[in-house]
Amino acid sequence: MTKLWGGRFQKSAESWVDEFGASIGFDQQLVLEDITGSVAHVTMLGKCGILPQADVTAILAGLATLQDKAVKGELVFEVANEDIHLNLEKMLIDEIGPVGGKLHTGRSRNDQVATDMHLFLKNRVTEIIELLTAFQQTIVAQAEQHVETIAPGYTHLQRAQPISFAHHLLTYFWMLERDKARFTESLKRIDISPLGAGAMAGTTFPIDRELSAELLGFSSVYANSMDAVSDRDFIVEFLSNSSLVMAHLSRFAEEIILWSTDEFKFIELDDAFSTGSSIMPQKKNPDMAELIRGKTGRVYGNLMGLLTVLKGTPLTYNKDMQEDKEGMFDTVHTLVGSLKIFEGMVRTMTVNTKRLHEAVHSDFSNATELADYLATKGMPFREAHEVTGKLVFTCIQRGYYLLDLPLADMQKESALIEADVYDVLAPTAAVSRRNSLGGTGFTQVAAQLAQAKQLLG
């Protein structure tokens, strides 16, 4: 098959070479964006008098036909035509005749593919922001049910202090809020039009780049034609932002996995987000959480892959940059799927409040309360810390917890300890008293929930 760019060549590559160099296997995902860009481009060519209106009308009709076929999944792409741009141009010529070849007037595949990716990410980032918001809403809904559910808080994966379970859940709300802010900010750098930059130096045709940008819904155009075709910062930024979201999801997934074990039993996942074993009938595995934890690595890999591709490429376009797409597509697919799965997983999970109650009444996570109690009585905190540590050791030796230790034994370590200490050591009291700004106290958590709802609007 003769290439659309083949006039200078006397010899064709073998088919396996074409297959190695072709991108149509993955960039066909840009089909609608490519057609959208072409519609804007040819409309602009007509407005500027570069193409006669009859040609513009014919090309627009042909593009409309291709778009309809694309939506219906009826387009057949060929490796011999390399990429989405040449495939569509060949289809357009087949559809309306040689006039279809005029579509490429005043543009290059270099600015064309950059335009496609800007359009693609603009739409997908908007979708991702909506998914992040939906997940936040689910977290808030679960948190509202568990403001006064007391759970063990951890540091080093060891029991630390009792907390409101809602407070724990809302931690992820704020992570996602920062993720949303990063994606929203990145839209400023995605929402720029490269169209009309040509191969790298602009064009001699009297085009109107601002008109093209307006037709495509872009807020601005690249000021430098070389930057327009070589910039992939916006994809790197997308991959970086996505990596942070996946890091947050992976941390949450790890906790979901731990909480659902028999050792914790803090939650139970819905059957729809669990799987069984082919050999062990009793198993209920948190596979979706595990898979999201695993997929985090591939998103990180996509980021590092593109950074490595870009680190040594001179200006402007190089074939290396064909490697910018697969990781981008894969990350979009992975992130969108992970957010949808996680939202459903959290929305349908059952919190085992009885088990959480048992957990906080059978540990030493209230030890800080005793140290604080002594400090409020005038004992230096460092001394209070030591006294409390000795009492914890006494409990361990006797098989007690602090609430079980007789007052007389406590008073052997400090005469400042009185009968009211048992009220202070109660887990509910321990949580409710922590009302510093942003703390786990019930009134603070309620305020945090109100703030979260206000942000969700």
Short mmCIF file of C-alpha atoms in Angstrom, two decimals:
data_model
loop_
_atom_site.label_atom_id
_atom_site.label_comp_id
_atom_site.label_asym_id
_atom_site.label_seq_id
_atom_site.Cartn_x
_atom_site.Cartn_y
_atom_site.Cartn_z
CA MET A 1 0.00 0.00 0.00
CA THR A 2 1.33 3.45 -0.93
CA LYS A 3 1.88 5.69 2.09
CA LEU A 4 0.20 9.08 2.20
CA TRP A 5 3.70 10.47 2.76
CA GLY A 6 5.46 8.07 0.36
CA GLY A 7 6.30 10.30 -2.63
CA ARG A 8 9.97 10.64 -1.71
CA PHE A 9 10.47 6.91 -1.09
CA GLN A 10 11.44 4.26 -3.63
CA LYS A 11 11.18 1.29 -1.31
CA SER A 12 8.53 0.12 1.14
CA ALA A 13 9.21 -1.31 4.57
CA GLU A 14 8.39 -4.92 5.30
CA SER A 15 5.12 -5.53 7.12
CA TRP A 16 6.76 -6.40 10.43
CA VAL A 17 8.63 -3.09 10.37
CA ASP A 18 5.34 -1.29 9.74
CA GLU A 19 3.81 -3.13 12.69
CA PHE A 20 6.68 -2.13 14.97
CA GLY A 21 6.40 1.53 14.02
CA ALA A 22 2.61 1.79 13.92
CA SER A 23 0.61 3.31 16.78
CA ILE A 24 -2.88 2.58 15.49
CA GLY A 25 -3.17 -0.37 17.88
CA PHE A 26 -3.55 2.10 20.74
CA ASP A 27 -4.05 5.62 19.38
CA GLN A 28 -7.34 4.59 17.78
CA GLN A 29 -8.69 5.54 21.22
CA LEU A 30 -8.26 9.13 20.00
CA VAL A 31 -10.64 8.64 17.09
CA LEU A 32 -13.35 11.01 18.31
CA GLU A 33 -10.85 13.63 19.43
CA ASP A 34 -9.09 13.43 16.07
CA ILE A 35 -12.35 13.94 14.19
CA THR A 36 -13.30 16.81 16.51
CA GLY A 37 -9.95 18.49 15.84
CA SER A 38 -10.38 18.01 12.09
CA VAL A 39 -13.86 19.54 12.14
CA ALA A 40 -12.51 22.64 13.87
CA HIS A 41 -9.50 22.82 11.55
CA VAL A 42 -11.44 22.61 8.29
CA THR A 43 -14.07 25.03 9.61
CA MET A 44 -11.27 27.49 10.33
CA LEU A 45 -9.77 26.93 6.85
CA GLY A 46 -13.12 27.87 5.35
CA LYS A 47 -13.59 30.95 7.55
CA CYS A 48 -10.10 32.16 6.61
CA GLY A 49 -10.76 31.65 2.89
CA ILE A 50 -7.99 29.06 2.61
CA LEU A 51 -10.43 26.43 1.31
CA PRO A 52 -13.53 27.12 -0.78
CA GLN A 53 -16.79 26.57 1.05
CA ALA A 54 -17.78 23.71 -1.26
CA ASP A 55 -14.68 21.78 -0.17
CA VAL A 56 -15.33 22.57 3.47
CA THR A 57 -18.92 21.36 3.20
CA ALA A 58 -17.83 18.12 1.55
CA ILE A 59 -15.12 17.47 4.13
CA LEU A 60 -17.43 18.21 7.05
CA ALA A 61 -20.02 15.81 5.64
CA GLY A 62 -17.36 13.13 5.28
CA LEU A 63 -16.13 13.69 8.82
CA ALA A 64 -19.70 13.47 10.14
CA THR A 65 -20.04 10.09 8.43
CA LEU A 66 -16.78 8.87 9.96
CA GLN A 67 -17.85 10.10 13.36
CA ASP A 68 -21.13 8.23 13.13
CA LYS A 69 -19.29 5.06 12.14
CA ALA A 70 -16.79 5.56 14.96
CA VAL A 71 -19.54 5.83 17.56
CA LYS A 72 -21.11 2.64 16.19
CA GLY A 73 -17.74 0.87 16.17
CA GLU A 74 -17.83 0.35 12.41
CA LEU A 75 -14.43 1.80 11.49
CA VAL A 76 -11.72 -0.67 10.53
CA PHE A 77 -8.18 0.58 11.16
CA GLU A 78 -5.15 -0.66 9.24
CA VAL A 79 -1.56 -0.98 10.45
CA ALA A 80 -0.34 0.06 7.00
CA ASN A 81 -1.76 3.55 7.68
CA GLU A 82 0.30 3.77 10.87
CA ASP A 83 -1.75 5.97 13.15
CA ILE A 84 -5.19 7.39 13.81
CA HIS A 85 -4.50 10.50 11.71
CA LEU A 86 -3.53 8.76 8.48
CA ASN A 87 -6.19 6.09 8.95
CA LEU A 88 -8.91 8.72 9.18
CA GLU A 89 -7.50 10.77 6.33
CA LYS A 90 -7.43 7.66 4.11
CA MET A 91 -11.02 6.83 5.13
CA LEU A 92 -12.09 10.40 4.39
CA ILE A 93 -10.54 10.28 0.90
CA ASP A 94 -12.24 6.94 0.29
CA GLU A 95 -15.52 8.48 1.47
CA ILE A 96 -15.55 11.79 -0.46
CA GLY A 97 -12.73 11.53 -2.98
CA PRO A 98 -9.46 13.51 -3.44
CA VAL A 99 -10.93 16.63 -1.84
CA GLY A 100 -10.48 14.81 1.47
CA GLY A 101 -6.74 15.29 1.06
CA LYS A 102 -7.23 19.05 1.49
CA LEU A 103 -8.05 18.50 5.16
CA HIS A 104 -4.36 18.39 5.98
CA THR A 105 -3.76 21.90 4.65
CA GLY A 106 -1.91 24.05 7.18
CA ARG A 107 -1.33 21.39 9.79
CA SER A 108 0.95 18.45 10.61
CA ARG A 109 0.47 15.20 12.44
CA ASN A 110 2.69 16.77 15.10
CA ASP A 111 0.21 19.47 16.09
CA GLN A 112 -2.67 17.14 15.28
CA VAL A 113 -1.68 14.46 17.80
CA ALA A 114 -0.86 17.06 20.44
CA THR A 115 -4.33 18.55 19.95
CA ASP A 116 -5.92 15.11 20.25
CA MET A 117 -4.18 14.43 23.55
CA HIS A 118 -5.10 17.81 24.99
CA LEU A 119 -8.74 17.15 24.10
CA PHE A 120 -8.56 13.60 25.45
CA LEU A 121 -7.09 14.58 28.81
CA LYS A 122 -9.33 17.61 29.20
CA ASN A 123 -12.36 15.33 29.00
CA ARG A 124 -10.89 12.53 31.14
CA VAL A 125 -9.57 14.80 33.89
CA THR A 126 -13.02 16.36 34.15
CA GLU A 127 -14.47 12.85 34.53
CA ILE A 128 -11.84 11.93 37.14
CA ILE A 129 -12.67 15.03 39.20
CA GLU A 130 -16.32 13.96 39.16
CA LEU A 131 -15.36 10.44 40.30
CA LEU A 132 -13.21 11.84 43.10
CA THR A 133 -16.18 13.93 44.23
CA ALA A 134 -18.49 10.90 44.17
CA PHE A 135 -16.02 8.94 46.29
CA GLN A 136 -15.76 11.83 48.75
CA GLN A 137 -19.55 11.86 49.06
CA THR A 138 -19.51 8.17 49.90
CA ILE A 139 -16.81 8.67 52.53
CA VAL A 140 -18.86 11.45 54.11
CA ALA A 141 -21.97 9.28 54.12
CA GLN A 142 -20.13 6.44 55.90
CA ALA A 143 -18.45 8.85 58.31
CA GLU A 144 -21.80 10.38 59.29
CA GLN A 145 -22.92 6.99 60.57
CA HIS A 146 -19.84 6.50 62.73
CA VAL A 147 -18.99 9.79 64.42
CA GLU A 148 -19.35 8.16 67.86
CA THR A 149 -18.05 4.75 66.83
CA ILE A 150 -14.76 4.37 68.69
CA ALA A 151 -11.91 2.59 66.93
CA PRO A 152 -8.27 1.95 67.74
CA GLY A 153 -5.91 4.44 66.12
CA TYR A 154 -2.48 3.19 65.11
CA THR A 155 1.09 4.32 64.72
CA HIS A 156 3.70 1.80 63.51
CA LEU A 157 0.66 -0.51 63.10
CA GLN A 158 0.56 -0.72 66.91
CA ARG A 159 -2.39 0.47 68.99
CA ALA A 160 -1.87 4.16 69.74
CA GLN A 161 -4.97 6.11 70.85
CA PRO A 162 -8.72 5.61 70.54
CA ILE A 163 -10.32 7.68 67.79
CA SER A 164 -13.65 8.29 66.12
CA PHE A 165 -13.95 5.87 63.19
CA ALA A 166 -15.43 8.77 61.20
CA HIS A 167 -12.26 10.75 61.88
CA HIS A 168 -10.22 7.94 60.35
CA LEU A 169 -12.43 7.73 57.26
CA LEU A 170 -12.38 11.50 56.75
CA THR A 171 -8.59 11.41 56.48
CA TYR A 172 -9.13 9.99 53.00
CA PHE A 173 -11.66 12.70 52.20
CA TRP A 174 -8.93 15.31 52.64
CA MET A 175 -6.42 13.32 50.59
CA LEU A 176 -8.93 13.19 47.75
CA GLU A 177 -9.66 16.89 48.18
CA ARG A 178 -5.98 17.64 47.53
CA ASP A 179 -6.07 15.27 44.56
CA LYS A 180 -9.03 17.18 43.14
CA ALA A 181 -7.22 20.47 43.61
CA ARG A 182 -4.18 19.17 41.73
CA PHE A 183 -6.27 17.90 38.82
CA THR A 184 -8.30 21.11 38.72
CA GLU A 185 -5.12 23.19 38.65
CA SER A 186 -3.67 20.97 35.91
CA LEU A 187 -6.62 21.75 33.63
CA LYS A 188 -5.07 25.20 33.08
CA ARG A 189 -2.14 23.53 31.34
CA ILE A 190 -4.26 20.97 29.52
CA ASP A 191 -6.72 23.56 28.23
CA ILE A 192 -4.30 24.99 25.63
CA SER A 193 -4.48 24.48 21.87
CA PRO A 194 -1.44 23.35 19.87
CA LEU A 195 -3.46 23.24 16.64
CA GLY A 196 -1.92 25.33 13.87
CA ALA A 197 1.65 24.97 15.12
CA GLY A 198 2.34 22.74 12.13
CA ALA A 199 5.27 20.35 12.20
CA MET A 200 7.17 22.76 14.44
CA ALA A 201 7.52 26.16 12.76
CA GLY A 202 3.94 27.23 12.07
CA THR A 203 2.59 27.54 8.53
CA THR A 204 2.59 29.93 5.59
CA PHE A 205 -1.19 29.70 5.30
CA PRO A 206 -3.12 32.63 6.86
CA ILE A 207 -4.74 30.46 9.54
CA ASP A 208 -6.53 31.69 12.66
CA ARG A 209 -5.30 29.66 15.62
CA GLU A 210 -7.49 31.55 18.07
CA LEU A 211 -10.57 30.59 16.05
CA SER A 212 -9.53 26.92 16.04
CA ALA A 213 -9.01 27.06 19.80
CA GLU A 214 -12.40 28.68 20.30
CA LEU A 215 -14.12 26.05 18.16
CA LEU A 216 -12.48 23.31 20.25
CA GLY A 217 -13.33 24.95 23.56
CA PHE A 218 -9.72 25.69 24.51
CA SER A 219 -9.10 28.76 26.63
CA SER A 220 -5.77 29.70 25.00
CA VAL A 221 -3.15 28.72 22.41
CA TYR A 222 0.53 27.89 22.72
CA ALA A 223 2.61 31.02 22.16
CA ASN A 224 5.51 29.06 20.65
CA SER A 225 5.00 26.59 17.80
CA MET A 226 7.99 24.47 18.84
CA ASP A 227 6.73 24.25 22.40
CA ALA A 228 3.26 23.38 21.11
CA VAL A 229 4.38 20.17 19.39
CA SER A 230 7.07 19.09 21.86
CA ASP A 231 5.30 19.77 25.18
CA ARG A 232 4.28 16.67 27.09
CA ASP A 233 4.45 18.31 30.52
CA PHE A 234 0.67 18.16 30.75
CA ILE A 235 0.76 14.37 30.38
CA VAL A 236 3.58 14.03 32.92
CA GLU A 237 1.56 16.18 35.31
CA PHE A 238 -1.50 14.02 34.74
CA LEU A 239 0.52 10.86 35.42
CA SER A 240 2.02 12.43 38.54
CA ASN A 241 -1.37 13.49 39.86
CA SER A 242 -2.74 10.05 39.09
CA SER A 243 0.17 8.42 40.91
CA LEU A 244 -0.69 10.38 44.04
CA VAL A 245 -4.34 9.34 43.83
CA MET A 246 -3.28 5.72 43.45
CA ALA A 247 -0.93 6.10 46.44
CA HIS A 248 -3.90 7.27 48.50
CA LEU A 249 -6.12 4.48 47.23
CA SER A 250 -3.38 1.95 47.91
CA ARG A 251 -3.01 3.10 51.51
CA PHE A 252 -6.78 2.86 51.97
CA ALA A 253 -6.78 -0.55 50.27
CA GLU A 254 -4.14 -1.80 52.70
CA GLU A 255 -6.32 -0.78 55.63
CA ILE A 256 -9.43 -2.32 54.05
CA ILE A 257 -7.48 -5.57 53.62
CA LEU A 258 -6.30 -5.54 57.24
CA TRP A 259 -9.68 -4.54 58.67
CA SER A 260 -11.44 -7.39 56.86
CA THR A 261 -9.16 -10.14 58.26
CA ASP A 262 -10.27 -12.44 61.08
CA GLU A 263 -7.52 -10.88 63.17
CA PHE A 264 -9.15 -7.44 62.95
CA LYS A 265 -12.79 -8.05 61.93
CA PHE A 266 -13.43 -4.29 61.90
CA ILE A 267 -15.37 -4.43 58.63
CA GLU A 268 -16.90 -6.87 56.18
CA LEU A 269 -16.80 -6.20 52.47
CA ASP A 270 -19.84 -6.76 50.32
CA ASP A 271 -19.82 -10.00 48.31
CA ALA A 272 -19.86 -7.95 45.10
CA PHE A 273 -16.34 -6.70 45.87
CA SER A 274 -14.89 -9.98 47.16
CA THR A 275 -13.92 -13.32 45.66
CA GLY A 276 -13.65 -16.90 46.86
CA SER A 277 -11.05 -19.63 46.61
CA SER A 278 -10.98 -22.47 44.11
CA ILE A 279 -9.94 -24.89 46.86
CA MET A 280 -10.84 -23.36 50.24
CA PRO A 281 -14.64 -23.02 50.55
CA GLN A 282 -14.54 -20.72 53.57
CA LYS A 283 -12.51 -17.95 51.94
CA LYS A 284 -13.75 -14.43 51.25
CA ASN A 285 -10.89 -12.49 49.74
CA PRO A 286 -10.64 -8.69 49.37
CA ASP A 287 -9.40 -9.10 45.80
CA MET A 288 -10.55 -5.72 44.50
CA ALA A 289 -8.66 -3.87 47.24
CA GLU A 290 -5.60 -6.03 46.57
CA LEU A 291 -5.82 -5.42 42.84
CA ILE A 292 -6.00 -1.65 43.30
CA ARG A 293 -2.98 -1.87 45.61
CA GLY A 294 -1.17 -3.80 42.88
CA LYS A 295 -2.24 -1.54 40.02
CA THR A 296 -0.66 1.41 41.82
CA GLY A 297 2.71 0.13 40.66
CA ARG A 298 1.77 0.21 36.99
CA VAL A 299 0.65 3.85 37.27
CA TYR A 300 3.97 4.73 38.91
CA GLY A 301 5.67 2.88 36.05
CA ASN A 302 3.78 4.90 33.45
CA LEU A 303 5.01 8.12 35.06
CA MET A 304 8.62 6.97 35.17
CA GLY A 305 8.35 5.65 31.61
CA LEU A 306 7.33 8.99 30.14
CA LEU A 307 9.85 10.95 32.20
CA THR A 308 12.55 8.65 30.84
CA VAL A 309 11.33 9.04 27.26
CA LEU A 310 11.42 12.82 27.54
CA LYS A 311 14.72 13.25 29.35
CA GLY A 312 16.94 13.13 26.26
CA THR A 313 14.73 14.12 23.33
CA PRO A 314 15.88 17.27 21.48
CA LEU A 315 13.34 19.74 20.14
CA THR A 316 10.92 19.26 18.64
CA TYR A 317 9.01 16.11 17.73
CA ASN A 318 10.75 12.74 17.76
CA LYS A 319 9.34 9.27 17.21
CA ASP A 320 10.21 8.53 20.84
CA MET A 321 7.17 10.60 21.75
CA GLN A 322 4.88 7.96 20.32
CA GLU A 323 5.55 6.30 23.67
CA ASP A 324 3.57 9.03 25.43
CA LYS A 325 0.16 7.49 24.73
CA GLU A 326 -0.03 3.92 25.98
CA GLY A 327 0.88 4.88 29.54
CA MET A 328 -1.58 7.77 29.43
CA PHE A 329 -4.41 5.54 28.17
CA ASP A 330 -3.54 2.82 30.67
CA THR A 331 -3.45 5.28 33.57
CA VAL A 332 -6.84 6.75 32.65
CA HIS A 333 -8.34 3.26 32.43
CA THR A 334 -6.71 2.14 35.68
CA LEU A 335 -7.57 5.27 37.67
CA VAL A 336 -11.18 5.51 36.50
CA GLY A 337 -11.75 1.82 37.25
CA SER A 338 -10.06 2.03 40.65
CA LEU A 339 -12.13 5.02 41.74
CA LYS A 340 -15.40 3.37 40.66
CA ILE A 341 -14.51 0.12 42.43
CA PHE A 342 -13.35 1.83 45.61
CA GLU A 343 -16.43 4.02 45.85
CA GLY A 344 -18.68 0.96 45.64
CA MET A 345 -16.50 -1.00 48.06
CA VAL A 346 -16.69 1.70 50.75
CA ARG A 347 -20.37 2.45 50.14
CA THR A 348 -21.39 -1.19 50.69
CA MET A 349 -18.97 -2.25 53.43
CA THR A 350 -20.38 -3.14 56.87
CA VAL A 351 -18.63 -1.68 59.92
CA ASN A 352 -18.45 -4.12 62.85
CA THR A 353 -19.16 -1.68 65.68
CA LYS A 354 -19.29 -4.47 68.28
CA ARG A 355 -15.80 -5.64 67.39
CA LEU A 356 -14.47 -2.06 67.41
CA HIS A 357 -15.98 -1.58 70.87
CA GLU A 358 -14.26 -4.74 72.11
CA ALA A 359 -10.96 -3.66 70.57
CA VAL A 360 -10.74 -0.30 72.31
CA HIS A 361 -11.69 -1.85 75.66
CA SER A 362 -8.92 -4.45 75.50
CA ASP A 363 -5.75 -2.47 74.85
CA PHE A 364 -3.59 0.26 76.29
CA SER A 365 -4.53 2.97 73.79
CA ASN A 366 -5.88 5.03 76.70
CA ALA A 367 -2.44 5.27 78.34
CA THR A 368 -1.90 8.81 77.05
CA GLU A 369 -5.10 9.81 78.85
CA LEU A 370 -3.54 8.78 82.16
CA ALA A 371 -0.36 10.72 81.42
CA ASP A 372 -2.41 13.79 80.45
CA TYR A 373 -4.50 13.34 83.62
CA LEU A 374 -1.40 13.48 85.78
CA ALA A 375 -0.05 16.45 83.84
CA THR A 376 -3.25 18.41 84.49
CA LYS A 377 -2.68 17.74 88.21
CA GLY A 378 0.67 19.50 88.00
CA MET A 379 3.05 16.60 87.38
CA PRO A 380 5.62 17.31 84.62
CA PHE A 381 4.54 15.38 81.53
CA ARG A 382 7.84 13.51 81.23
CA GLU A 383 7.37 12.22 84.80
CA ALA A 384 3.72 11.44 84.09
CA HIS A 385 4.83 9.46 81.06
CA GLU A 386 7.15 7.35 83.23
CA VAL A 387 4.51 6.73 85.91
CA THR A 388 2.02 5.62 83.27
CA GLY A 389 4.57 3.34 81.64
CA LYS A 390 5.21 1.62 84.97
CA LEU A 391 1.48 1.12 85.48
CA VAL A 392 1.16 -0.36 81.98
CA PHE A 393 3.98 -2.78 82.81
CA THR A 394 2.21 -3.76 86.03
CA CYS A 395 -0.96 -4.45 84.03
CA ILE A 396 0.90 -6.57 81.51
CA GLN A 397 2.40 -8.67 84.29
CA ARG A 398 -1.02 -9.25 85.89
CA GLY A 399 -3.06 -9.66 82.69
CA TYR A 400 -5.00 -6.44 83.28
CA TYR A 401 -5.81 -3.32 81.31
CA LEU A 402 -5.66 0.15 82.88
CA LEU A 403 -9.40 0.28 83.48
CA ASP A 404 -9.12 -3.02 85.43
CA LEU A 405 -6.26 -1.95 87.70
CA PRO A 406 -7.39 -1.24 91.29
CA LEU A 407 -7.08 2.36 92.42
CA ALA A 408 -4.81 1.36 95.30
CA ASP A 409 -2.28 -0.07 92.86
CA MET A 410 -2.37 3.10 90.79
CA GLN A 411 -1.84 5.24 93.87
CA LYS A 412 1.32 3.29 94.71
CA GLU A 413 2.89 5.04 91.73
CA SER A 414 1.29 8.46 92.34
CA ALA A 415 -0.90 9.89 95.05
CA LEU A 416 -2.28 12.34 92.47
CA ILE A 417 -4.42 9.57 90.99
CA GLU A 418 -7.99 9.62 92.33
CA ALA A 419 -11.19 7.71 91.63
CA ASP A 420 -12.14 10.03 88.75
CA VAL A 421 -9.29 8.54 86.73
CA TYR A 422 -11.60 5.73 85.54
CA ASP A 423 -13.90 8.27 83.88
CA VAL A 424 -10.90 9.72 82.06
CA LEU A 425 -9.67 6.31 80.93
CA ALA A 426 -12.99 5.30 79.35
CA PRO A 427 -12.48 5.17 75.54
CA THR A 428 -15.52 7.32 74.79
CA ALA A 429 -14.31 9.98 77.20
CA ALA A 430 -10.80 9.73 75.80
CA VAL A 431 -12.10 10.52 72.33
CA SER A 432 -14.70 13.13 73.25
CA ARG A 433 -12.16 15.19 75.21
CA ARG A 434 -9.81 15.62 72.24
CA ASN A 435 -11.43 18.76 70.92
CA SER A 436 -8.41 20.67 69.69
CA LEU A 437 -8.88 21.96 66.15
CA GLY A 438 -8.79 19.03 63.75
CA GLY A 439 -8.84 16.51 66.58
CA THR A 440 -10.86 13.34 66.93
CA GLY A 441 -13.32 14.75 69.48
CA PHE A 442 -16.94 14.27 68.48
CA THR A 443 -17.67 17.99 68.17
CA GLN A 444 -14.54 18.46 66.04
CA VAL A 445 -15.50 15.54 63.79
CA ALA A 446 -18.98 16.99 63.40
CA ALA A 447 -17.43 20.32 62.40
CA GLN A 448 -15.14 18.51 59.99
CA LEU A 449 -18.12 16.79 58.40
CA ALA A 450 -19.89 20.13 58.00
CA GLN A 451 -16.81 21.56 56.33
CA ALA A 452 -16.57 18.55 54.02
CA LYS A 453 -20.21 18.89 53.00
CA GLN A 454 -19.72 22.59 52.31
CA LEU A 455 -16.77 21.81 50.03
CA LEU A 456 -18.88 19.25 48.18
CA GLY A 457 -21.43 22.01 47.68
#
